[in-house]
mmCIF file of C-alpha atoms and ligand atoms in Angstrom:
data_model
loop_
_atom_site.group_PDB
_atom_site.id
_atom_site.type_symbol
_atom_site.label_atom_id
_atom_site.label_comp_id
_atom_site.label_asym_id
_atom_site.label_seq_id
_atom_site.Cartn_x
_atom_site.Cartn_y
_atom_site.Cartn_z
ATOM 1 C CA MET G 30 2.525 -4.693 46.176
ATOM 2 C CA SER G 31 0.035 -2.724 44.154
ATOM 3 C CA VAL G 32 -3.269 -4.286 43.158
ATOM 4 C CA LYS G 33 -3.699 -5.154 39.478
ATOM 5 C CA PHE G 34 -7.159 -4.720 38.059
ATOM 6 C CA GLY G 35 -8.562 -6.506 35.042
ATOM 7 C CA PRO G 36 -7.157 -9.054 32.642
ATOM 8 C CA GLU G 37 -3.647 -8.698 31.216
ATOM 9 C CA TYR G 38 -4.980 -8.096 27.680
ATOM 10 C CA VAL G 39 -6.889 -5.041 28.890
ATOM 11 C CA ARG G 40 -3.915 -3.657 30.818
ATOM 12 C CA ALA G 41 -1.770 -4.051 27.689
ATOM 13 C CA LEU G 42 -4.168 -2.048 25.472
ATOM 14 C CA ALA G 43 -2.732 1.139 23.940
ATOM 15 C CA PRO G 44 -5.591 3.639 23.541
ATOM 16 C CA TYR G 45 -6.543 4.719 20.005
ATOM 17 C CA GLN G 46 -4.903 7.984 18.989
ATOM 18 C CA GLY G 47 -7.188 10.118 16.874
ATOM 19 C CA GLY G 48 -6.318 13.263 14.969
ATOM 20 C CA LYS G 49 -5.389 16.140 17.275
ATOM 21 C CA PRO G 50 -8.395 18.411 17.912
ATOM 22 C CA ILE G 51 -8.057 22.018 16.669
ATOM 23 C CA ALA G 52 -8.516 23.446 20.174
ATOM 24 C CA GLU G 53 -5.690 21.277 21.533
ATOM 25 C CA VAL G 54 -3.246 22.397 18.829
ATOM 26 C CA ALA G 55 -4.253 26.024 19.474
ATOM 27 C CA ARG G 56 -3.403 25.597 23.183
ATOM 28 C CA GLU G 57 -0.173 23.672 22.648
ATOM 29 C CA PHE G 58 1.293 25.876 19.940
ATOM 30 C CA ASN G 59 -0.242 29.171 20.999
ATOM 31 C CA LEU G 60 -2.180 29.663 17.767
ATOM 32 C CA GLU G 61 -5.591 31.122 16.918
ATOM 33 C CA GLU G 62 -8.135 28.336 16.363
ATOM 34 C CA SER G 63 -9.362 30.098 13.239
ATOM 35 C CA ALA G 64 -5.875 29.928 11.718
ATOM 36 C CA ILE G 65 -5.633 26.152 12.108
ATOM 37 C CA ILE G 66 -6.359 23.710 9.303
ATOM 38 C CA LYS G 67 -7.209 20.143 10.243
ATOM 39 C CA LEU G 68 -6.580 17.481 7.616
ATOM 40 C CA ALA G 69 -6.111 14.695 10.118
ATOM 41 C CA SER G 70 -9.295 12.680 10.637
ATOM 42 C CA ASN G 71 -10.782 12.091 7.180
ATOM 43 C CA GLU G 72 -13.662 14.401 8.007
ATOM 44 C CA ASN G 73 -15.755 15.951 5.248
ATOM 45 C CA PRO G 74 -14.377 19.448 4.509
ATOM 46 C CA LEU G 75 -17.915 20.581 3.642
ATOM 47 C CA GLY G 76 -19.070 19.786 7.169
ATOM 48 C CA MET G 77 -22.608 18.489 7.576
ATOM 49 C CA PRO G 78 -25.315 18.716 4.888
ATOM 50 C CA ALA G 79 -27.888 21.493 5.453
ATOM 51 C CA SER G 80 -30.611 18.832 5.246
ATOM 52 C CA ALA G 81 -29.154 17.098 8.298
ATOM 53 C CA ARG G 82 -28.894 20.359 10.234
ATOM 54 C CA ASP G 83 -32.593 21.075 9.600
ATOM 55 C CA ALA G 84 -33.608 17.579 10.659
ATOM 56 C CA MET G 85 -31.613 17.885 13.875
ATOM 57 C CA GLN G 86 -33.110 21.252 14.700
ATOM 58 C CA LYS G 87 -36.578 19.694 14.521
ATOM 59 C CA ALA G 88 -35.465 16.720 16.620
ATOM 60 C CA VAL G 89 -34.055 18.916 19.399
ATOM 61 C CA ALA G 90 -37.581 19.497 20.770
ATOM 62 C CA GLU G 91 -37.794 15.824 21.786
ATOM 63 C CA ILE G 92 -34.349 15.536 23.330
ATOM 64 C CA GLY G 93 -35.858 15.011 26.791
ATOM 65 C CA ARG G 94 -37.008 11.595 25.626
ATOM 66 C CA TYR G 95 -34.953 8.482 24.987
ATOM 67 C CA PRO G 96 -34.155 7.768 21.361
ATOM 68 C CA ASP G 97 -35.996 5.020 19.470
ATOM 69 C CA SER G 98 -33.997 1.980 20.538
ATOM 70 C CA ASN G 99 -34.890 0.190 17.309
ATOM 71 C CA GLY G 100 -34.270 3.206 15.057
ATOM 72 C CA PHE G 101 -37.445 2.612 13.069
ATOM 73 C CA ASP G 102 -37.232 5.663 10.790
ATOM 74 C CA LEU G 103 -33.516 5.310 10.142
ATOM 75 C CA LYS G 104 -33.817 1.616 9.389
ATOM 76 C CA ALA G 105 -36.617 2.456 6.966
ATOM 77 C CA ALA G 106 -34.289 4.934 5.235
ATOM 78 C CA ILE G 107 -31.534 2.295 5.050
ATOM 79 C CA THR G 108 -34.043 -0.243 3.746
ATOM 80 C CA ARG G 109 -34.967 2.187 0.961
ATOM 81 C CA LYS G 110 -31.355 2.918 0.104
ATOM 82 C CA HIS G 111 -30.088 -0.654 0.034
ATOM 83 C CA ASN G 112 -33.224 -2.690 -0.543
ATOM 84 C CA VAL G 113 -32.623 -4.976 2.452
ATOM 85 C CA PRO G 114 -35.075 -6.064 5.185
ATOM 86 C CA SER G 115 -34.918 -4.186 8.480
ATOM 87 C CA ASP G 116 -33.861 -7.334 10.379
ATOM 88 C CA TRP G 117 -30.584 -7.197 8.420
ATOM 89 C CA ILE G 118 -29.665 -3.803 9.894
ATOM 90 C CA THR G 119 -27.710 -2.953 13.045
ATOM 91 C CA LEU G 120 -27.261 0.710 13.970
ATOM 92 C CA GLY G 121 -24.003 1.743 15.586
ATOM 93 C CA ASN G 122 -22.589 4.666 17.549
ATOM 94 C CA GLY G 123 -20.295 5.265 14.599
ATOM 95 C CA SER G 124 -19.239 2.237 12.608
ATOM 96 C CA ASN G 125 -16.518 1.884 15.244
ATOM 97 C CA ASP G 126 -19.283 0.580 17.491
ATOM 98 C CA ILE G 127 -20.130 -2.049 14.850
ATOM 99 C CA LEU G 128 -16.483 -3.150 14.589
ATOM 100 C CA GLU G 129 -16.298 -3.600 18.377
ATOM 101 C CA LEU G 130 -19.665 -5.330 18.623
ATOM 102 C CA ALA G 131 -18.493 -7.848 16.030
ATOM 103 C CA ALA G 132 -15.429 -8.777 18.099
ATOM 104 C CA HIS G 133 -17.544 -9.244 21.237
ATOM 105 C CA ALA G 134 -20.387 -11.072 19.500
ATOM 106 C CA PHE G 135 -18.384 -13.574 17.472
ATOM 107 C CA VAL G 136 -15.062 -14.198 19.224
ATOM 108 C CA GLN G 137 -14.285 -15.766 22.601
ATOM 109 C CA PRO G 138 -11.172 -14.871 24.563
ATOM 110 C CA GLY G 139 -8.311 -16.939 23.162
ATOM 111 C CA GLN G 140 -9.818 -17.402 19.686
ATOM 112 C CA SER G 141 -8.288 -15.602 16.710
ATOM 113 C CA VAL G 142 -9.109 -12.747 14.349
ATOM 114 C CA VAL G 143 -7.420 -12.244 10.960
ATOM 115 C CA PHE G 144 -6.602 -8.834 9.485
ATOM 116 C CA SER G 145 -3.848 -7.241 7.416
ATOM 117 C CA GLU G 146 -0.745 -5.308 8.307
ATOM 118 C CA TYR G 147 -1.518 -1.569 7.902
ATOM 119 C CA ALA G 148 -5.254 -2.234 8.267
ATOM 120 C CA PHE G 149 -7.364 0.238 10.266
ATOM 121 C CA LEU G 150 -5.991 0.191 13.854
ATOM 122 C CA VAL G 151 -9.390 -0.301 15.439
ATOM 123 C CA TYR G 152 -9.300 -3.973 14.310
ATOM 124 C CA ALA G 153 -6.283 -4.641 16.515
ATOM 125 C CA LEU G 154 -7.849 -2.769 19.445
ATOM 126 C CA ALA G 155 -11.215 -4.514 19.165
ATOM 127 C CA THR G 156 -9.469 -7.884 18.921
ATOM 128 C CA GLN G 157 -7.374 -7.252 21.997
ATOM 129 C CA ALA G 158 -10.254 -5.793 24.002
ATOM 130 C CA ALA G 159 -12.151 -9.026 23.380
ATOM 131 C CA GLY G 160 -9.206 -11.040 24.725
ATOM 132 C CA ALA G 161 -8.736 -12.573 21.278
ATOM 133 C CA ARG G 162 -5.535 -13.292 19.367
ATOM 134 C CA ALA G 163 -4.663 -11.235 16.288
ATOM 135 C CA ILE G 164 -3.332 -12.988 13.187
ATOM 136 C CA VAL G 165 -1.816 -10.161 11.145
ATOM 137 C CA THR G 166 -0.860 -11.005 7.555
ATOM 138 C CA PRO G 167 1.888 -9.069 5.722
ATOM 139 C CA ALA G 168 0.618 -6.388 3.375
ATOM 140 C CA GLN G 169 1.213 -6.558 -0.361
ATOM 141 C CA GLN G 170 2.164 -3.162 -1.837
ATOM 142 C CA TYR G 171 0.738 -1.667 1.394
ATOM 143 C CA GLY G 172 -2.689 -3.240 0.703
ATOM 144 C CA HIS G 173 -4.555 -6.346 1.843
ATOM 145 C CA ASP G 174 -3.151 -9.644 0.535
ATOM 146 C CA LEU G 175 -6.339 -11.693 0.440
ATOM 147 C CA ASN G 176 -4.522 -14.920 -0.458
ATOM 148 C CA ALA G 177 -2.310 -14.537 2.584
ATOM 149 C CA MET G 178 -5.369 -13.761 4.715
ATOM 150 C CA ALA G 179 -7.201 -16.891 3.505
ATOM 151 C CA ALA G 180 -4.091 -18.995 4.149
ATOM 152 C CA ALA G 181 -3.712 -17.552 7.655
ATOM 153 C CA ILE G 182 -7.136 -18.721 8.851
ATOM 154 C CA SER G 183 -6.701 -21.165 11.719
ATOM 155 C CA ASP G 184 -9.045 -23.610 13.464
ATOM 156 C CA ASP G 185 -9.895 -21.057 16.119
ATOM 157 C CA THR G 186 -10.434 -18.089 13.746
ATOM 158 C CA ARG G 187 -13.911 -16.632 14.143
ATOM 159 C CA LEU G 188 -13.665 -13.194 12.561
ATOM 160 C CA ILE G 189 -11.896 -11.442 9.666
ATOM 161 C CA TYR G 190 -11.692 -7.674 9.189
ATOM 162 C CA ILE G 191 -11.192 -6.128 5.748
ATOM 163 C CA ALA G 192 -11.288 -2.386 5.034
ATOM 164 C CA ASN G 193 -11.955 -1.515 1.410
ATOM 165 C CA PRO G 194 -10.687 1.075 0.666
ATOM 166 C CA ASN G 195 -8.294 0.727 3.595
ATOM 167 C CA ASN G 196 -7.372 3.520 5.988
ATOM 168 C CA PRO G 197 -4.598 4.781 6.264
ATOM 169 C CA THR G 198 -3.169 3.377 3.015
ATOM 170 C CA GLY G 199 -6.059 4.209 0.669
ATOM 171 C CA THR G 200 -5.494 0.874 -1.075
ATOM 172 C CA PHE G 201 -8.363 -0.887 -2.807
ATOM 173 C CA VAL G 202 -9.152 -4.522 -3.587
ATOM 174 C CA PRO G 203 -11.308 -5.079 -6.703
ATOM 175 C CA GLY G 204 -14.776 -6.521 -6.063
ATOM 176 C CA ALA G 205 -14.060 -9.740 -7.986
ATOM 177 C CA GLU G 206 -11.113 -10.536 -5.698
ATOM 178 C CA LEU G 207 -13.207 -9.855 -2.617
ATOM 179 C CA GLU G 208 -15.934 -12.178 -3.740
ATOM 180 C CA ALA G 209 -13.430 -14.912 -4.581
ATOM 181 C CA PHE G 210 -12.137 -14.496 -1.027
ATOM 182 C CA LEU G 211 -15.635 -14.801 0.466
ATOM 183 C CA GLN G 212 -16.084 -18.093 -1.385
ATOM 184 C CA LYS G 213 -12.956 -19.470 0.287
ATOM 185 C CA VAL G 214 -13.777 -18.449 3.871
ATOM 186 C CA PRO G 215 -15.373 -21.231 5.978
ATOM 187 C CA ALA G 216 -19.042 -20.517 6.677
ATOM 188 C CA HIS G 217 -18.625 -20.264 10.471
ATOM 189 C CA ILE G 218 -16.208 -17.303 10.251
ATOM 190 C CA VAL G 219 -17.762 -13.831 10.108
ATOM 191 C CA VAL G 220 -16.191 -11.481 7.563
ATOM 192 C CA VAL G 221 -16.519 -7.783 8.387
ATOM 193 C CA LEU G 222 -16.169 -5.751 5.205
ATOM 194 C CA ASP G 223 -15.631 -2.191 6.395
ATOM 195 C CA GLU G 224 -16.741 0.189 3.645
ATOM 196 C CA ALA G 225 -16.240 3.518 5.401
ATOM 197 C CA TYR G 226 -14.996 5.152 2.178
ATOM 198 C CA THR G 227 -17.259 3.432 -0.324
ATOM 199 C CA ASP G 228 -18.828 6.701 -1.514
ATOM 200 C CA TYR G 229 -15.468 7.943 -2.811
ATOM 201 C CA ILE G 230 -14.751 4.894 -5.000
ATOM 202 C CA PRO G 231 -14.698 5.881 -8.699
ATOM 203 C CA ALA G 232 -17.782 4.623 -10.566
ATOM 204 C CA GLU G 233 -15.795 2.383 -12.917
ATOM 205 C CA VAL G 234 -14.492 0.159 -10.090
ATOM 206 C CA ARG G 235 -17.556 0.141 -7.809
ATOM 207 C CA TYR G 236 -18.908 -3.217 -6.710
ATOM 208 C CA ASP G 237 -22.019 -4.031 -4.668
ATOM 209 C CA ALA G 238 -21.094 -5.841 -1.461
ATOM 210 C CA ILE G 239 -24.569 -5.443 -0.020
ATOM 211 C CA ALA G 240 -25.890 -7.613 -2.862
ATOM 212 C CA TRP G 241 -23.467 -10.337 -1.677
ATOM 213 C CA VAL G 242 -25.046 -10.398 1.798
ATOM 214 C CA ALA G 243 -27.955 -12.480 0.432
ATOM 215 C CA LYS G 244 -25.445 -15.130 -0.696
ATOM 216 C CA TYR G 245 -23.107 -15.147 2.312
ATOM 217 C CA PRO G 246 -24.755 -15.538 5.755
ATOM 218 C CA ASN G 247 -21.332 -14.814 7.335
ATOM 219 C CA LEU G 248 -20.787 -11.449 5.606
ATOM 220 C CA LEU G 249 -21.245 -8.198 7.511
ATOM 221 C CA VAL G 250 -20.892 -4.956 5.533
ATOM 222 C CA SER G 251 -20.262 -1.891 7.660
ATOM 223 C CA ARG G 252 -20.955 1.684 6.579
ATOM 224 C CA THR G 253 -20.578 5.066 8.248
ATOM 225 C CA LEU G 254 -22.055 8.547 7.957
ATOM 226 C CA SER G 255 -18.842 10.072 9.335
ATOM 227 C CA LYS G 256 -17.043 10.573 6.028
ATOM 228 C CA ALA G 257 -18.864 11.385 2.786
ATOM 229 C CA TYR G 258 -22.077 12.255 4.692
ATOM 230 C CA GLY G 259 -20.303 14.756 6.934
ATOM 231 C CA LEU G 260 -21.684 13.602 10.318
ATOM 232 C CA ALA G 261 -18.538 12.451 12.175
ATOM 233 C CA GLY G 262 -19.389 14.314 15.389
ATOM 234 C CA LEU G 263 -22.790 12.647 15.718
ATOM 235 C CA ARG G 264 -21.406 9.088 15.742
ATOM 236 C CA ILE G 265 -23.596 7.084 13.396
ATOM 237 C CA GLY G 266 -22.890 4.016 11.300
ATOM 238 C CA TYR G 267 -24.625 0.770 10.457
ATOM 239 C CA ALA G 268 -24.096 -2.856 9.522
ATOM 240 C CA ILE G 269 -25.883 -4.937 6.924
ATOM 241 C CA ALA G 270 -25.833 -8.691 7.452
ATOM 242 C CA GLN G 271 -28.322 -11.521 7.326
ATOM 243 C CA ALA G 272 -30.671 -11.903 10.294
ATOM 244 C CA GLY G 273 -28.526 -14.528 12.074
ATOM 245 C CA VAL G 274 -25.492 -12.274 12.424
ATOM 246 C CA THR G 275 -27.599 -9.149 12.930
ATOM 247 C CA ASP G 276 -29.571 -10.725 15.772
ATOM 248 C CA LEU G 277 -26.391 -11.330 17.793
ATOM 249 C CA LEU G 278 -25.106 -7.784 17.263
ATOM 250 C CA ASN G 279 -28.427 -6.393 18.418
ATOM 251 C CA ARG G 280 -28.369 -8.527 21.555
ATOM 252 C CA ILE G 281 -25.091 -7.106 22.775
ATOM 253 C CA ARG G 282 -25.338 -3.486 21.663
ATOM 254 C CA GLN G 283 -26.450 -0.894 24.198
ATOM 255 C CA PRO G 284 -30.216 -0.347 23.879
ATOM 256 C CA PHE G 285 -29.830 3.379 23.122
ATOM 257 C CA ASN G 286 -26.476 3.342 21.350
ATOM 258 C CA VAL G 287 -27.532 5.838 18.660
ATOM 259 C CA ASN G 288 -28.859 9.162 19.929
ATOM 260 C CA SER G 289 -31.979 10.798 18.560
ATOM 261 C CA LEU G 290 -30.227 13.729 16.821
ATOM 262 C CA ALA G 291 -27.958 11.291 15.007
ATOM 263 C CA GLN G 292 -30.920 9.212 13.896
ATOM 264 C CA ALA G 293 -32.791 12.250 12.565
ATOM 265 C CA ALA G 294 -29.735 13.675 10.812
ATOM 266 C CA ALA G 295 -28.880 10.330 9.231
ATOM 267 C CA VAL G 296 -32.365 9.925 7.747
ATOM 268 C CA ALA G 297 -31.987 13.308 6.059
ATOM 269 C CA ALA G 298 -28.377 12.792 4.961
ATOM 270 C CA LEU G 299 -29.030 9.377 3.405
ATOM 271 C CA ALA G 300 -31.640 10.984 1.149
ATOM 272 C CA ASP G 301 -29.345 13.876 0.220
ATOM 273 C CA THR G 302 -27.796 12.482 -2.946
ATOM 274 C CA ALA G 303 -26.799 15.975 -4.133
ATOM 275 C CA PHE G 304 -24.592 16.457 -1.060
ATOM 276 C CA LEU G 305 -23.019 13.044 -1.549
ATOM 277 C CA ARG G 306 -22.213 13.819 -5.188
ATOM 278 C CA GLN G 307 -20.750 17.190 -4.224
ATOM 279 C CA SER G 308 -18.561 15.545 -1.565
ATOM 280 C CA ALA G 309 -17.213 12.966 -4.002
ATOM 281 C CA GLN G 310 -16.543 15.551 -6.688
ATOM 282 C CA LEU G 311 -14.739 17.923 -4.330
ATOM 283 C CA ASN G 312 -12.694 14.969 -3.135
ATOM 284 C CA ALA G 313 -11.673 13.938 -6.658
ATOM 285 C CA GLU G 314 -10.539 17.507 -7.401
ATOM 286 C CA GLY G 315 -8.591 17.742 -4.143
ATOM 287 C CA TYR G 316 -6.962 14.385 -4.841
ATOM 288 C CA ARG G 317 -5.629 15.719 -8.152
ATOM 289 C CA GLN G 318 -4.466 18.929 -6.491
ATOM 290 C CA LEU G 319 -2.498 17.087 -3.796
ATOM 291 C CA THR G 320 -1.047 14.312 -5.923
ATOM 292 C CA GLN G 321 0.065 16.637 -8.724
ATOM 293 C CA ALA G 322 1.902 18.718 -6.140
ATOM 294 C CA PHE G 323 3.490 15.596 -4.606
ATOM 295 C CA GLU G 324 4.742 14.632 -8.066
ATOM 296 C CA THR G 325 6.201 18.088 -8.629
ATOM 297 C CA LEU G 326 7.913 17.855 -5.243
ATOM 298 C CA GLY G 327 9.247 14.391 -6.083
ATOM 299 C CA LEU G 328 7.410 12.796 -3.124
ATOM 300 C CA SER G 329 6.129 9.222 -3.220
ATOM 301 C CA TYR G 330 2.450 8.745 -2.435
ATOM 302 C CA LEU G 331 0.086 5.797 -2.556
ATOM 303 C CA PRO G 332 -2.760 5.992 -5.082
ATOM 304 C CA SER G 333 -5.815 6.374 -2.828
ATOM 305 C CA PHE G 334 -9.459 5.417 -3.223
ATOM 306 C CA GLY G 335 -10.509 7.310 -0.083
ATOM 307 C CA ASN G 336 -10.689 10.955 1.025
ATOM 308 C CA PHE G 337 -7.033 11.018 2.129
ATOM 309 C CA VAL G 338 -3.574 10.355 0.699
ATOM 310 C CA MET G 339 -0.505 8.767 2.285
ATOM 311 C CA VAL G 340 2.684 10.591 1.344
ATOM 312 C CA LYS G 341 6.299 9.724 2.146
ATOM 313 C CA VAL G 342 8.100 12.731 3.616
ATOM 314 C CA GLY G 343 11.587 11.282 4.159
ATOM 315 C CA GLU G 344 13.703 8.156 4.255
ATOM 316 C CA ASP G 345 14.635 8.079 7.949
ATOM 317 C CA ASN G 346 12.352 6.743 10.659
ATOM 318 C CA GLU G 347 11.889 10.162 12.279
ATOM 319 C CA ALA G 348 10.734 11.834 9.058
ATOM 320 C CA GLY G 349 6.996 11.557 9.679
ATOM 321 C CA ALA G 350 7.189 12.812 13.270
ATOM 322 C CA ARG G 351 9.573 15.625 12.330
ATOM 323 C CA VAL G 352 7.532 16.945 9.397
ATOM 324 C CA ASN G 353 4.329 16.517 11.401
ATOM 325 C CA LEU G 354 5.672 18.664 14.239
ATOM 326 C CA ALA G 355 6.890 21.341 11.821
ATOM 327 C CA LEU G 356 3.454 21.415 10.189
ATOM 328 C CA LEU G 357 1.718 21.642 13.588
ATOM 329 C CA LYS G 358 3.784 24.722 14.408
ATOM 330 C CA LYS G 359 2.382 26.256 11.233
ATOM 331 C CA GLY G 360 -1.154 25.356 12.285
ATOM 332 C CA ILE G 361 -1.590 22.404 9.917
ATOM 333 C CA ILE G 362 -2.801 19.162 11.504
ATOM 334 C CA VAL G 363 -2.206 15.949 9.550
ATOM 335 C CA ARG G 364 -1.727 12.368 10.751
ATOM 336 C CA PRO G 365 1.660 10.818 11.511
ATOM 337 C CA LEU G 366 1.649 7.049 11.063
ATOM 338 C CA ALA G 367 4.426 5.660 13.274
ATOM 339 C CA ASN G 368 1.799 3.784 15.294
ATOM 340 C CA TYR G 369 0.914 1.940 12.057
ATOM 341 C CA GLY G 370 4.561 1.033 11.501
ATOM 342 C CA LEU G 371 4.824 3.706 8.797
ATOM 343 C CA PRO G 372 7.162 6.284 10.373
ATOM 344 C CA GLN G 373 8.265 7.824 7.057
ATOM 345 C CA TRP G 374 4.733 8.638 5.979
ATOM 346 C CA LEU G 375 1.968 11.122 6.732
ATOM 347 C CA ARG G 376 -1.718 10.734 5.977
ATOM 348 C CA ILE G 377 -3.337 13.854 4.585
ATOM 349 C CA THR G 378 -7.118 14.197 4.556
ATOM 350 C CA ILE G 379 -8.294 15.877 1.358
ATOM 351 C CA GLY G 380 -9.703 19.282 2.291
ATOM 352 C CA LEU G 381 -11.172 22.305 0.533
ATOM 353 C CA PRO G 382 -9.003 23.637 -2.340
ATOM 354 C CA GLU G 383 -7.694 26.491 -0.174
ATOM 355 C CA GLU G 384 -6.941 24.125 2.734
ATOM 356 C CA ASN G 385 -5.016 21.789 0.430
ATOM 357 C CA ALA G 386 -3.099 24.780 -0.946
ATOM 358 C CA ALA G 387 -2.209 26.019 2.543
ATOM 359 C CA PHE G 388 -1.010 22.555 3.513
ATOM 360 C CA LEU G 389 1.107 22.302 0.336
ATOM 361 C CA ASP G 390 2.642 25.742 0.972
ATOM 362 C CA ALA G 391 3.562 24.731 4.517
ATOM 363 C CA LEU G 392 4.930 21.380 3.317
ATOM 364 C CA ARG G 393 7.165 23.039 0.710
ATOM 365 C CA THR G 394 8.586 25.342 3.380
ATOM 366 C CA VAL G 395 9.093 22.535 5.884
ATOM 367 C CA LEU G 396 10.842 20.256 3.388
ATOM 368 C CA LYS G 397 13.286 22.945 2.257
HETATM 369 C C1 PLP H 22 -13.308 6.461 9.731
HETATM 370 C C2 PLP H 22 -13.351 4.964 9.645
HETATM 371 C C3 PLP H 22 -14.388 4.230 10.207
HETATM 372 C C4 PLP H 22 -15.539 4.803 10.902
HETATM 373 O O1 PLP H 22 -15.599 5.594 11.777
HETATM 374 P P1 PLP H 22 -16.926 5.991 12.572
HETATM 375 O O2 PLP H 22 -16.808 7.448 12.678
HETATM 376 O O3 PLP H 22 -16.826 5.255 13.839
HETATM 377 O O4 PLP H 22 -18.102 5.536 11.771
HETATM 378 C C5 PLP H 22 -14.434 2.865 10.040
HETATM 379 N N1 PLP H 22 -13.483 2.232 9.360
HETATM 380 C C6 PLP H 22 -12.483 2.880 8.789
HETATM 381 C C7 PLP H 22 -11.506 2.122 7.995
HETATM 382 C C8 PLP H 22 -12.376 4.260 8.931
HETATM 383 O O5 PLP H 22 -11.349 4.898 8.397
#
């Protein structure tokens, strides 16, 4: 009999599948890396801001030393941006780190966590890794049904995850509905509001969740520099919550979870409002480019508030995998969504105009 290590809930974990790296697709399909276009991981097609590159180059000289465990300079930059005290800030190795820390800090094995069908997959993984029970509520038009989520809360629920906008669906819940939800949630349950795509939300529907943190001691707003700020490879995100919640996250995080280059780059990027504006504008243009083409092709897509669009590429349950493979052979990497229970759909990250055009050309050929 073979020895079994670890608890059953760890053995049953299915590892997160990210977008295929360019180098891997080059090897598998015998393609030149330079000919490959990756629209699979919601990365910023502009890459990193020049301001962040400069800051990192300066910080390289000190790489022999440990990073500042408390992230003094970065917290000061976040304090300036959001007007919150530094004891409301937790830095994370990507906001993924924050999402995981929340599960470990607030939920015991056996207790429950509420999130929506089609919500970001990391919520299910973090829940399971903590030995907790997932309560998954049915989506409404592919988005979060906050009434269903409130109704699903049970006596042992300790955490709720909401992504707004959500990935991979791009769906968006208006601020007024979110705040009405917060008023309903019992005070002992922590609500993680994951705002990874907040910088792409059109101005007319923006809301200010960080202003709600003063009112709701159980609200944790998570942000990342991986998307609109173009720093995905550095792994840097942060949480804003009142001191009670923040204190627990800081107790269980690794002391040096955010490296010194990431801290330096993030300080520069957060101040780079021109880069942020450029990213959002490029994204809005690319969104029009992709969705107009989908309409011409007669393809269904979900209106998206993020830097990606979900498009339906067939009616059978192999459609997503089939079109994905055909696109890979042409050097175009997008994201199939069967692991989200969406096997007819692909998620396309909005790229540069010429990348979007190359993807659309390949898609037209593949669908013929
Ligand atoms: C991309 C993404 C994140 C963050 O990723 P990090 O790179 O770990 O900061 C968080 N939530 C959602 C919904 C995302 O799509």
